[in-house]
GROMACS .gro file of N, CA, C and O in nm:
model
  512
    1UNK      N    1  10.542  11.172   7.531
    1UNK     CA    2  10.664  11.126   7.698
    1UNK      C    3  10.625  11.008   7.764
    1UNK      O    4  10.481  11.076   7.818
    2UNK      N    5  10.673  10.911   7.770
    2UNK     CA    6  10.586  10.811   7.835
    2UNK      C    7  10.569  10.851   8.019
    2UNK      O    8  10.695  10.879   8.029
    3UNK      N    9  10.526  10.832   8.077
    3UNK     CA   10  10.445  10.854   8.234
    3UNK      C   11  10.400  10.731   8.274
    3UNK      O   12  10.306  10.724   8.242
    4UNK      N   13  10.427  10.696   8.409
    4UNK     CA   14  10.386  10.626   8.454
    4UNK      C   15  10.343  10.621   8.627
    4UNK      O   16  10.473  10.734   8.653
    5UNK      N   17  10.252  10.644   8.632
    5UNK     CA   18  10.220  10.655   8.806
    5UNK      C   19  10.144  10.565   8.890
    5UNK      O   20  10.039  10.525   8.842
    6UNK      N   21  10.195  10.535   8.996
    6UNK     CA   22  10.157  10.422   9.052
    6UNK      C   23  10.058  10.450   9.173
    6UNK      O   24  10.055  10.535   9.219
    7UNK      N   25   9.967  10.361   9.205
    7UNK     CA   26   9.884  10.391   9.332
    7UNK      C   27   9.799  10.247   9.404
    7UNK      O   28   9.847  10.158   9.344
    8UNK      N   29   9.783  10.257   9.544
    8UNK     CA   30   9.719  10.156   9.570
    8UNK      C   31   9.829  10.103   9.695
    8UNK      O   32   9.801   9.993   9.763
    9UNK      N   33   9.987  10.147   9.707
    9UNK     CA   34  10.005  10.109   9.843
    9UNK      C   35   9.986  10.110   9.960
    9UNK      O   36   9.874  10.239   9.987
   10UNK      N   37  10.053  10.054  10.063
   10UNK     CA   38  10.002  10.071  10.182
   10UNK      C   39  10.033   9.950  10.257
   10UNK      O   40  10.148   9.886  10.260
   11UNK      N   41   9.973   9.972  10.426
   11UNK     CA   42  10.038   9.925  10.525
   11UNK      C   43   9.925   9.794  10.568
   11UNK      O   44   9.799   9.870  10.558
   12UNK      N   45   9.959   9.657  10.521
   12UNK     CA   46   9.834   9.575  10.508
   12UNK      C   47   9.938   9.427  10.634
   12UNK      O   48  10.049   9.447  10.643
   13UNK      N   49   9.828   9.314  10.708
   13UNK     CA   50   9.876   9.272  10.812
   13UNK      C   51   9.955   9.138  10.705
   13UNK      O   52   9.892   9.135  10.581
   14UNK      N   53  10.004   9.060  10.766
   14UNK     CA   54  10.095   8.899  10.645
   14UNK      C   55   9.896   8.832  10.652
   14UNK      O   56   9.809   8.850  10.692
   15UNK      N   57   9.916   8.806  10.508
   15UNK     CA   58   9.841   8.752  10.476
   15UNK      C   59   9.682   8.786  10.423
   15UNK      O   60   9.586   8.734  10.346
   16UNK      N   61   9.719   8.947  10.399
   16UNK     CA   62   9.642   9.022  10.371
   16UNK      C   63   9.647   9.042  10.177
   16UNK      O   64   9.724   8.992  10.175
   17UNK      N   65   9.548   9.110  10.132
   17UNK     CA   66   9.565   9.174  10.005
   17UNK      C   67   9.582   9.307   9.990
   17UNK      O   68   9.531   9.364  10.094
   18UNK      N   69   9.629   9.323   9.910
   18UNK     CA   70   9.677   9.489   9.830
   18UNK      C   71   9.677   9.480   9.695
   18UNK      O   72   9.642   9.385   9.597
   19UNK      N   73   9.594   9.596   9.600
   19UNK     CA   74   9.607   9.609   9.442
   19UNK      C   75   9.649   9.689   9.423
   19UNK      O   76   9.642   9.830   9.497
   20UNK      N   77   9.779   9.700   9.377
   20UNK     CA   78   9.817   9.809   9.290
   20UNK      C   79   9.754   9.871   9.131
   20UNK      O   80   9.756   9.742   9.079
   21UNK      N   81   9.752   9.963   9.142
   21UNK     CA   82   9.708  10.009   8.981
   21UNK      C   83   9.850  10.094   8.943
   21UNK      O   84   9.934  10.190   9.006
   22UNK      N   85   9.859  10.098   8.805
   22UNK     CA   86   9.977  10.200   8.757
   22UNK      C   87   9.852  10.262   8.598
   22UNK      O   88   9.830  10.162   8.538
   23UNK      N   89   9.895  10.396   8.592
   23UNK     CA   90   9.825  10.472   8.478
   23UNK      C   91   9.940  10.508   8.393
   23UNK      O   92  10.000  10.628   8.445
   24UNK      N   93   9.940  10.485   8.264
   24UNK     CA   94  10.026  10.474   8.148
   24UNK      C   95   9.966  10.633   8.101
   24UNK      O   96   9.848  10.615   8.062
   25UNK      N   97  10.079  10.704   8.079
   25UNK     CA   98  10.030  10.788   7.954
   25UNK      C   99  10.147  10.831   7.848
   25UNK      O  100  10.238  10.816   7.895
   26UNK      N  101  10.148  10.883   7.761
   26UNK     CA  102  10.234  10.968   7.668
   26UNK      C  103  10.251  10.792   7.560
   26UNK      O  104  10.323  10.867   7.437
   27UNK      N  105  10.185  10.749   7.514
   27UNK     CA  106  10.170  10.614   7.451
   27UNK      C  107  10.050  10.541   7.494
   27UNK      O  108   9.972  10.571   7.570
   28UNK      N  109  10.000  10.437   7.378
   28UNK     CA  110   9.896  10.345   7.415
   28UNK      C  111   9.940  10.215   7.406
   28UNK      O  112  10.012  10.182   7.365
   29UNK      N  113   9.862  10.156   7.556
   29UNK     CA  114   9.883  10.011   7.580
   29UNK      C  115   9.864   9.971   7.458
   29UNK      O  116   9.754   9.991   7.362
   30UNK      N  117   9.870   9.815   7.464
   30UNK     CA  118   9.817   9.733   7.345
   30UNK      C  119   9.945   9.659   7.254
   30UNK      O  120   9.862   9.591   7.201
   31UNK      N  121  10.095   9.709   7.267
   31UNK     CA  122  10.172   9.654   7.183
   31UNK      C  123  10.305   9.606   7.252
   31UNK      O  124  10.344   9.468   7.240
   32UNK      N  125  10.340   9.645   7.354
   32UNK     CA  126  10.461   9.674   7.399
   32UNK      C  127  10.489   9.561   7.564
   32UNK      O  128  10.336   9.590   7.611
   33UNK      N  129  10.531   9.535   7.642
   33UNK     CA  130  10.516   9.497   7.795
   33UNK      C  131  10.491   9.560   7.885
   33UNK      O  132  10.597   9.720   7.846
   34UNK      N  133  10.450   9.589   7.972
   34UNK     CA  134  10.468   9.686   8.119
   34UNK      C  135  10.429   9.565   8.227
   34UNK      O  136  10.406   9.471   8.226
   35UNK      N  137  10.460   9.610   8.319
   35UNK     CA  138  10.538   9.530   8.430
   35UNK      C  139  10.561   9.586   8.579
   35UNK      O  140  10.584   9.715   8.573
   36UNK      N  141  10.595   9.566   8.693
   36UNK     CA  142  10.622   9.573   8.825
   36UNK      C  143  10.781   9.564   8.873
   36UNK      O  144  10.750   9.416   8.847
   37UNK      N  145  10.850   9.556   8.881
   37UNK     CA  146  10.978   9.570   9.004
   37UNK      C  147  10.942   9.606   9.158
   37UNK      O  148  10.825   9.687   9.144
   38UNK      N  149  11.056   9.560   9.255
   38UNK     CA  150  11.011   9.644   9.356
   38UNK      C  151  11.154   9.627   9.436
   38UNK      O  152  11.270   9.556   9.356
   39UNK      N  153  11.210   9.706   9.529
   39UNK     CA  154  11.288   9.720   9.596
   39UNK      C  155  11.310   9.706   9.724
   39UNK      O  156  11.254   9.803   9.776
   40UNK      N  157  11.375   9.646   9.802
   40UNK     CA  158  11.402   9.665   9.922
   40UNK      C  159  11.536   9.707   9.964
   40UNK      O  160  11.609   9.683   9.879
   41UNK      N  161  11.549   9.790  10.071
   41UNK     CA  162  11.686   9.871  10.079
   41UNK      C  163  11.763   9.815  10.094
   41UNK      O  164  11.773   9.695  10.185
   42UNK      N  165  11.904   9.834  10.036
   42UNK     CA  166  12.043   9.812  10.015
   42UNK      C  167  12.005   9.615   9.965
   42UNK      O  168  12.139   9.584   9.938
   43UNK      N  169  11.878   9.628   9.828
   43UNK     CA  170  11.868   9.510   9.774
   43UNK      C  171  11.867   9.619   9.600
   43UNK      O  172  11.799   9.697   9.613
   44UNK      N  173  11.884   9.532   9.509
   44UNK     CA  174  11.867   9.624   9.366
   44UNK      C  175  11.737   9.548   9.362
   44UNK      O  176  11.641   9.451   9.402
   45UNK      N  177  11.678   9.651   9.275
   45UNK     CA  178  11.521   9.648   9.180
   45UNK      C  179  11.550   9.520   9.110
   45UNK      O  180  11.591   9.474   9.058
   46UNK      N  181  11.441   9.413   9.131
   46UNK     CA  182  11.391   9.311   9.101
   46UNK      C  183  11.243   9.341   9.042
   46UNK      O  184  11.180   9.325   9.103
   47UNK      N  185  11.279   9.222   8.904
   47UNK     CA  186  11.090   9.265   8.847
   47UNK      C  187  10.985   9.123   8.883
   47UNK      O  188  11.067   9.025   8.970
   48UNK      N  189  10.909   9.166   8.937
   48UNK     CA  190  10.796   9.094   9.010
   48UNK      C  191  10.703   9.053   8.906
   48UNK      O  192  10.710   8.896   8.891
   49UNK      N  193  10.658   9.099   8.845
   49UNK     CA  194  10.561   9.078   8.737
   49UNK      C  195  10.538   9.117   8.564
   49UNK      O  196  10.541   9.252   8.621
   50UNK      N  197  10.555   9.056   8.464
   50UNK     CA  198  10.566   9.165   8.383
   50UNK      C  199  10.419   9.092   8.298
   50UNK      O  200  10.423   8.960   8.311
   51UNK      N  201  10.345   9.205   8.182
   51UNK     CA  202  10.280   9.138   8.074
   51UNK      C  203  10.305   9.196   7.965
   51UNK      O  204  10.273   9.338   7.925
   52UNK      N  205  10.238   9.111   7.867
   52UNK     CA  206  10.211   9.173   7.780
   52UNK      C  207  10.075   9.246   7.716
   52UNK      O  208   9.962   9.186   7.699
   53UNK      N  209  10.089   9.367   7.689
   53UNK     CA  210   9.974   9.409   7.645
   53UNK      C  211   9.911   9.371   7.468
   53UNK      O  212   9.800   9.447   7.466
   54UNK      N  213   9.956   9.254   7.425
   54UNK     CA  214   9.936   9.250   7.334
   54UNK      C  215   9.843   9.131   7.332
   54UNK      O  216   9.795   9.120   7.300
   55UNK      N  217   9.928   9.046   7.370
   55UNK     CA  218   9.859   8.872   7.348
   55UNK      C  219   9.809   8.845   7.540
   55UNK      O  220   9.778   8.704   7.552
   56UNK      N  221   9.832   8.948   7.583
   56UNK     CA  222   9.832   8.907   7.801
   56UNK      C  223   9.925   8.797   7.858
   56UNK      O  224   9.866   8.723   7.931
   57UNK      N  225   9.997   8.757   7.787
   57UNK     CA  226  10.099   8.630   7.820
   57UNK      C  227  10.183   8.718   7.986
   57UNK      O  228  10.201   8.843   7.938
   58UNK      N  229  10.158   8.640   8.069
   58UNK     CA  230  10.256   8.693   8.157
   58UNK      C  231  10.437   8.625   8.244
   58UNK      O  232  10.420   8.505   8.166
   59UNK      N  233  10.433   8.722   8.346
   59UNK     CA  234  10.555   8.668   8.352
   59UNK      C  235  10.552   8.661   8.526
   59UNK      O  236  10.514   8.791   8.535
   60UNK      N  237  10.616   8.594   8.619
   60UNK     CA  238  10.605   8.609   8.751
   60UNK      C  239  10.748   8.541   8.821
   60UNK      O  240  10.807   8.482   8.750
   61UNK      N  241  10.816   8.643   8.929
   61UNK     CA  242  10.894   8.577   9.000
   61UNK      C  243  10.834   8.480   9.027
   61UNK      O  244  10.731   8.478   9.085
   62UNK      N  245  10.954   8.386   9.078
   62UNK     CA  246  10.925   8.261   9.117
   62UNK      C  247  10.857   8.316   9.305
   62UNK      O  248  10.791   8.249   9.353
   63UNK      N  249  10.919   8.382   9.367
   63UNK     CA  250  10.840   8.454   9.484
   63UNK      C  251  10.716   8.508   9.474
   63UNK      O  252  10.658   8.477   9.624
   64UNK      N  253  10.658   8.524   9.379
   64UNK     CA  254  10.492   8.579   9.408
   64UNK      C  255  10.424   8.474   9.345
   64UNK      O  256  10.296   8.516   9.300
   65UNK      N  257  10.489   8.405   9.294
   65UNK     CA  258  10.390   8.237   9.222
   65UNK      C  259  10.273   8.208   9.262
   65UNK      O  260  10.286   8.166   9.402
   66UNK      N  261  10.145   8.226   9.239
   66UNK     CA  262  10.023   8.181   9.314
   66UNK      C  263  10.009   8.273   9.412
   66UNK      O  264   9.880   8.236   9.439
   67UNK      N  265  10.050   8.418   9.438
   67UNK     CA  266   9.982   8.532   9.505
   67UNK      C  267   9.932   8.617   9.428
   67UNK      O  268   9.880   8.712   9.494
   68UNK      N  269  10.022   8.659   9.363
   68UNK     CA  270  10.036   8.778   9.282
   68UNK      C  271   9.969   8.713   9.132
   68UNK      O  272   9.980   8.624   9.071
   69UNK      N  273   9.906   8.860   9.090
   69UNK     CA  274   9.854   8.856   8.943
   69UNK      C  275   9.837   8.963   8.925
   69UNK      O  276   9.780   9.070   8.938
   70UNK      N  277   9.892   8.964   8.819
   70UNK     CA  278   9.900   9.090   8.714
   70UNK      C  279   9.812   9.086   8.575
   70UNK      O  280   9.744   8.942   8.563
   71UNK      N  281   9.732   9.224   8.551
   71UNK     CA  282   9.679   9.261   8.472
   71UNK      C  283   9.653   9.360   8.345
   71UNK      O  284   9.699   9.441   8.459
   72UNK      N  285   9.599   9.398   8.280
   72UNK     CA  286   9.584   9.507   8.185
   72UNK      C  287   9.458   9.555   8.157
   72UNK      O  288   9.336   9.471   8.097
   73UNK      N  289   9.400   9.617   8.125
   73UNK     CA  290   9.325   9.702   8.087
   73UNK      C  291   9.376   9.831   8.004
   73UNK      O  292   9.427   9.898   7.995
   74UNK      N  293   9.381   9.755   7.822
   74UNK     CA  294   9.397   9.825   7.732
   74UNK      C  295   9.350  10.029   7.664
   74UNK      O  296   9.382  10.054   7.659
   75UNK      N  297   9.201   9.988   7.751
   75UNK     CA  298   9.110  10.066   7.718
   75UNK      C  299   9.146  10.197   7.799
   75UNK      O  300   9.125  10.304   7.779
   76UNK      N  301   9.165  10.175   7.943
   76UNK     CA  302   9.203  10.222   8.039
   76UNK      C  303   9.383  10.326   8.055
   76UNK      O  304   9.395  10.351   8.132
   77UNK      N  305   9.413  10.222   7.975
   77UNK     CA  306   9.580  10.236   7.989
   77UNK      C  307   9.639  10.238   8.125
   77UNK      O  308   9.739  10.301   8.223
   78UNK      N  309   9.591  10.111   8.241
   78UNK     CA  310   9.593  10.110   8.332
   78UNK      C  311   9.683   9.944   8.339
   78UNK      O  312   9.591   9.860   8.265
   79UNK      N  313   9.751   9.890   8.401
   79UNK     CA  314   9.771   9.761   8.470
   79UNK      C  315   9.790   9.790   8.612
   79UNK      O  316   9.814   9.885   8.723
   80UNK      N  317   9.758   9.638   8.609
   80UNK     CA  318   9.759   9.634   8.833
   80UNK      C  319   9.782   9.513   8.850
   80UNK      O  320   9.829   9.366   8.788
   81UNK      N  321   9.850   9.504   8.978
   81UNK     CA  322   9.855   9.421   9.047
   81UNK      C  323   9.824   9.337   9.181
   81UNK      O  324   9.811   9.446   9.266
   82UNK      N  325   9.756   9.207   9.142
   82UNK     CA  326   9.645   9.204   9.280
   82UNK      C  327   9.752   9.103   9.351
   82UNK      O  328   9.808   9.036   9.310
   83UNK      N  329   9.785   9.139   9.485
   83UNK     CA  330   9.879   9.105   9.573
   83UNK      C  331   9.793   9.029   9.705
   83UNK      O  332   9.698   9.118   9.732
   84UNK      N  333   9.771   8.888   9.676
   84UNK     CA  334   9.705   8.814   9.764
   84UNK      C  335   9.836   8.713   9.859
   84UNK      O  336   9.954   8.706   9.832
   85UNK      N  337   9.759   8.712  10.004
   85UNK     CA  338   9.874   8.609  10.073
   85UNK      C  339  10.000   8.718  10.100
   85UNK      O  340  10.091   8.606  10.070
   86UNK      N  341  10.032   8.831  10.119
   86UNK     CA  342  10.113   8.924  10.114
   86UNK      C  343  10.204   8.866  10.246
   86UNK      O  344  10.166   8.829  10.382
   87UNK      N  345  10.333   8.808  10.224
   87UNK     CA  346  10.432   8.816  10.364
   87UNK      C  347  10.537   8.909  10.366
   87UNK      O  348  10.478   9.048  10.281
   88UNK      N  349  10.560   8.917  10.500
   88UNK     CA  350  10.670   9.006  10.543
   88UNK      C  351  10.793   9.028  10.435
   88UNK      O  352  10.793   9.197  10.372
   89UNK      N  353  10.824   8.964  10.410
   89UNK     CA  354  10.940   8.992  10.288
   89UNK      C  355  10.924   8.974  10.148
   89UNK      O  356  10.947   9.082  10.068
   90UNK      N  357  10.753   9.058  10.147
   90UNK     CA  358  10.718   9.138   9.990
   90UNK      C  359  10.742   9.300  10.016
   90UNK      O  360  10.632   9.404   9.929
   91UNK      N  361  10.796   9.327  10.186
   91UNK     CA  362  10.773   9.477  10.168
   91UNK      C  363  10.906   9.536  10.129
   91UNK      O  364  11.001   9.497  10.081
   92UNK      N  365  10.876   9.629  10.040
   92UNK     CA  366  10.957   9.701   9.901
   92UNK      C  367  10.844   9.833   9.866
   92UNK      O  368  10.744   9.852   9.868
   93UNK      N  369  10.929   9.904   9.782
   93UNK     CA  370  10.849  10.025   9.663
   93UNK      C  371  10.846   9.915   9.573
   93UNK      O  372  10.969   9.846   9.515
   94UNK      N  373  10.712   9.960   9.471
   94UNK     CA  374  10.669   9.836   9.419
   94UNK      C  375  10.691   9.995   9.290
   94UNK      O  376  10.610  10.066   9.341
   95UNK      N  377  10.747   9.924   9.176
   95UNK     CA  378  10.765  10.014   9.077
   95UNK      C  379  10.696   9.984   8.951
   95UNK      O  380  10.709   9.850   8.926
   96UNK      N  381  10.604  10.060   8.879
   96UNK     CA  382  10.545  10.086   8.728
   96UNK      C  383  10.655  10.063   8.588
   96UNK      O  384  10.750  10.177   8.634
   97UNK      N  385  10.683   9.972   8.603
   97UNK     CA  386  10.783   9.982   8.439
   97UNK      C  387  10.752   9.956   8.316
   97UNK      O  388  10.612   9.877   8.286
   98UNK      N  389  10.804  10.005   8.163
   98UNK     CA  390  10.780  10.001   8.094
   98UNK      C  391  10.892  10.013   7.973
   98UNK      O  392  10.968  10.061   7.989
   99UNK      N  393  10.878   9.931   7.918
   99UNK     CA  394  10.973   9.835   7.755
   99UNK      C  395  10.943   9.858   7.638
   99UNK      O  396  10.821   9.780   7.628
  100UNK      N  397  11.010   9.871   7.540
  100UNK     CA  398  10.938   9.838   7.381
  100UNK      C  399  11.021   9.717   7.342
  100UNK      O  400  11.092   9.704   7.297
  101UNK      N  401  10.983   9.614   7.454
  101UNK     CA  402  11.060   9.483   7.412
  101UNK      C  403  10.864   9.451   7.385
  101UNK      O  404  10.751   9.437   7.441
  102UNK      N  405  10.860   9.285   7.297
  102UNK     CA  406  10.692   9.212   7.324
  102UNK      C  407  10.719   9.090   7.434
  102UNK      O  408  10.615   9.033   7.416
  103UNK      N  409  10.798   9.043   7.474
  103UNK     CA  410  10.756   8.918   7.555
  103UNK      C  411  10.774   8.992   7.700
  103UNK      O  412  10.896   9.079   7.719
  104UNK      N  413  10.706   8.964   7.767
  104UNK     CA  414  10.722   8.960   7.876
  104UNK      C  415  10.834   8.953   8.006
  104UNK      O  416  10.869   8.997   8.049
  105UNK      N  417  10.910   8.795   7.964
  105UNK     CA  418  10.987   8.797   8.030
  105UNK      C  419  11.144   8.822   8.003
  105UNK      O  420  11.229   8.910   8.068
  106UNK      N  421  11.121   8.949   7.896
  106UNK     CA  422  11.257   8.996   7.826
  106UNK      C  423  11.211   9.184   7.941
  106UNK      O  424  11.340   9.209   7.942
  107UNK      N  425  11.131   9.211   7.975
  107UNK     CA  426  11.126   9.280   8.070
  107UNK      C  427  11.144   9.237   8.218
  107UNK      O  428  11.269   9.336   8.257
  108UNK      N  429  11.085   9.138   8.256
  108UNK     CA  430  11.094   9.178   8.399
  108UNK      C  431  11.280   9.060   8.436
  108UNK      O  432  11.305   9.092   8.538
  109UNK      N  433  11.343   9.045   8.303
  109UNK     CA  434  11.467   8.977   8.345
  109UNK      C  435  11.544   9.087   8.362
  109UNK      O  436  11.673   9.009   8.340
  110UNK      N  437  11.559   9.202   8.296
  110UNK     CA  438  11.619   9.294   8.276
  110UNK      C  439  11.682   9.372   8.367
  110UNK      O  440  11.612   9.407   8.508
  111UNK      N  441  11.801   9.433   8.396
  111UNK     CA  442  11.886   9.505   8.453
  111UNK      C  443  11.785   9.623   8.525
  111UNK      O  444  11.801   9.666   8.345
  112UNK      N  445  11.759   9.686   8.570
  112UNK     CA  446  11.724   9.763   8.601
  112UNK      C  447  11.808   9.967   8.540
  112UNK      O  448  11.713   9.997   8.509
  113UNK      N  449  11.896   9.904   8.576
  113UNK     CA  450  11.982  10.043   8.481
  113UNK      C  451  11.909  10.035   8.316
  113UNK      O  452  11.964  10.065   8.305
  114UNK      N  453  11.863   9.908   8.274
  114UNK     CA  454  11.878   9.934   8.174
  114UNK      C  455  11.709   9.950   8.093
  114UNK      O  456  11.665   9.953   7.984
  115UNK      N  457  11.577   9.983   8.190
  115UNK     CA  458  11.473   9.965   8.160
  115UNK      C  459  11.449  10.145   8.191
  115UNK      O  460  11.511  10.237   8.254
  116UNK      N  461  11.367  10.210   8.069
  116UNK     CA  462  11.437  10.373   8.015
  116UNK      C  463  11.286  10.418   8.122
  116UNK      O  464  11.327  10.527   8.184
  117UNK      N  465  11.171  10.367   8.149
  117UNK     CA  466  11.029  10.372   8.196
  117UNK      C  467  10.979  10.340   8.318
  117UNK      O  468  11.005  10.228   8.317
  118UNK      N  469  11.025  10.479   8.462
  118UNK     CA  470  10.976  10.410   8.569
  118UNK      C  471  10.852  10.483   8.650
  118UNK      O  472  10.845  10.632   8.586
  119UNK      N  473  10.779  10.437   8.755
  119UNK     CA  474  10.691  10.521   8.817
  119UNK      C  475  10.760  10.551   8.928
  119UNK      O  476  10.895  10.531   8.939
  120UNK      N  477  10.685  10.645   9.019
  120UNK     CA  478  10.748  10.673   9.111
  120UNK      C  479  10.756  10.599   9.247
  120UNK      O  480  10.877  10.662   9.327
  121UNK      N  481  10.691  10.522   9.179
  121UNK     CA  482  10.713  10.380   9.358
  121UNK      C  483  10.618  10.379   9.423
  121UNK      O  484  10.557  10.553   9.469
  122UNK      N  485  10.547  10.354   9.487
  122UNK     CA  486  10.495  10.311   9.596
  122UNK      C  487  10.504  10.205   9.693
  122UNK      O  488  10.580  10.093   9.652
  123UNK      N  489  10.489  10.258   9.845
  123UNK     CA  490  10.517  10.163   9.956
  123UNK      C  491  10.467  10.058   9.981
  123UNK      O  492  10.315  10.098   9.968
  124UNK      N  493  10.449   9.979  10.000
  124UNK     CA  494  10.367   9.843  10.051
  124UNK      C  495  10.476   9.781  10.135
  124UNK      O  496  10.597   9.721  10.188
  125UNK      N  497  10.439   9.792  10.258
  125UNK     CA  498  10.418   9.751  10.393
  125UNK      C  499  10.359   9.654  10.457
  125UNK      O  500  10.221   9.641  10.441
  126UNK      N  501  10.380   9.520  10.461
  126UNK     CA  502  10.362   9.432  10.531
  126UNK      C  503  10.369   9.378  10.654
  126UNK      O  504  10.514   9.354  10.691
  127UNK      N  505  10.322   9.392  10.787
  127UNK     CA  506  10.354   9.409  10.882
  127UNK      C  507  10.250   9.399  11.027
  127UNK      O  508  10.115   9.416  10.994
  128UNK      N  509  10.267   9.312  11.116
  128UNK     CA  510  10.162   9.291  11.176
  128UNK      C  511  10.165   9.415  11.321
  128UNK      O  512  10.137   9.398  11.415
   0.00000   0.00000   0.00000
């Protein structure tokens, strides 16, 4: 049974940094894609960044390119999202997601209702 558990959210000032972590269980990383979605109240969930755990190729939403970095540790079965230069518009609940696809774009561009595996979410608030 696939389980995803996020940690690392919190309150940060604009321009600050946060690092989210997601621990996966029930399967081994190293084959398929894992990533991060986020949801602002009143809006649908959107793909932020996804990574192939096979070749470590990545994809990012245009709104976070150059500021966020996704990485994975296959030995620890963990995926991370380093978020720098945070903006108030980054405020959202961030979810770790996983699907049996091979390309990062295939996961990050999925409609949220097509994704089977979600973590419980972690709140990120960017505010002064």
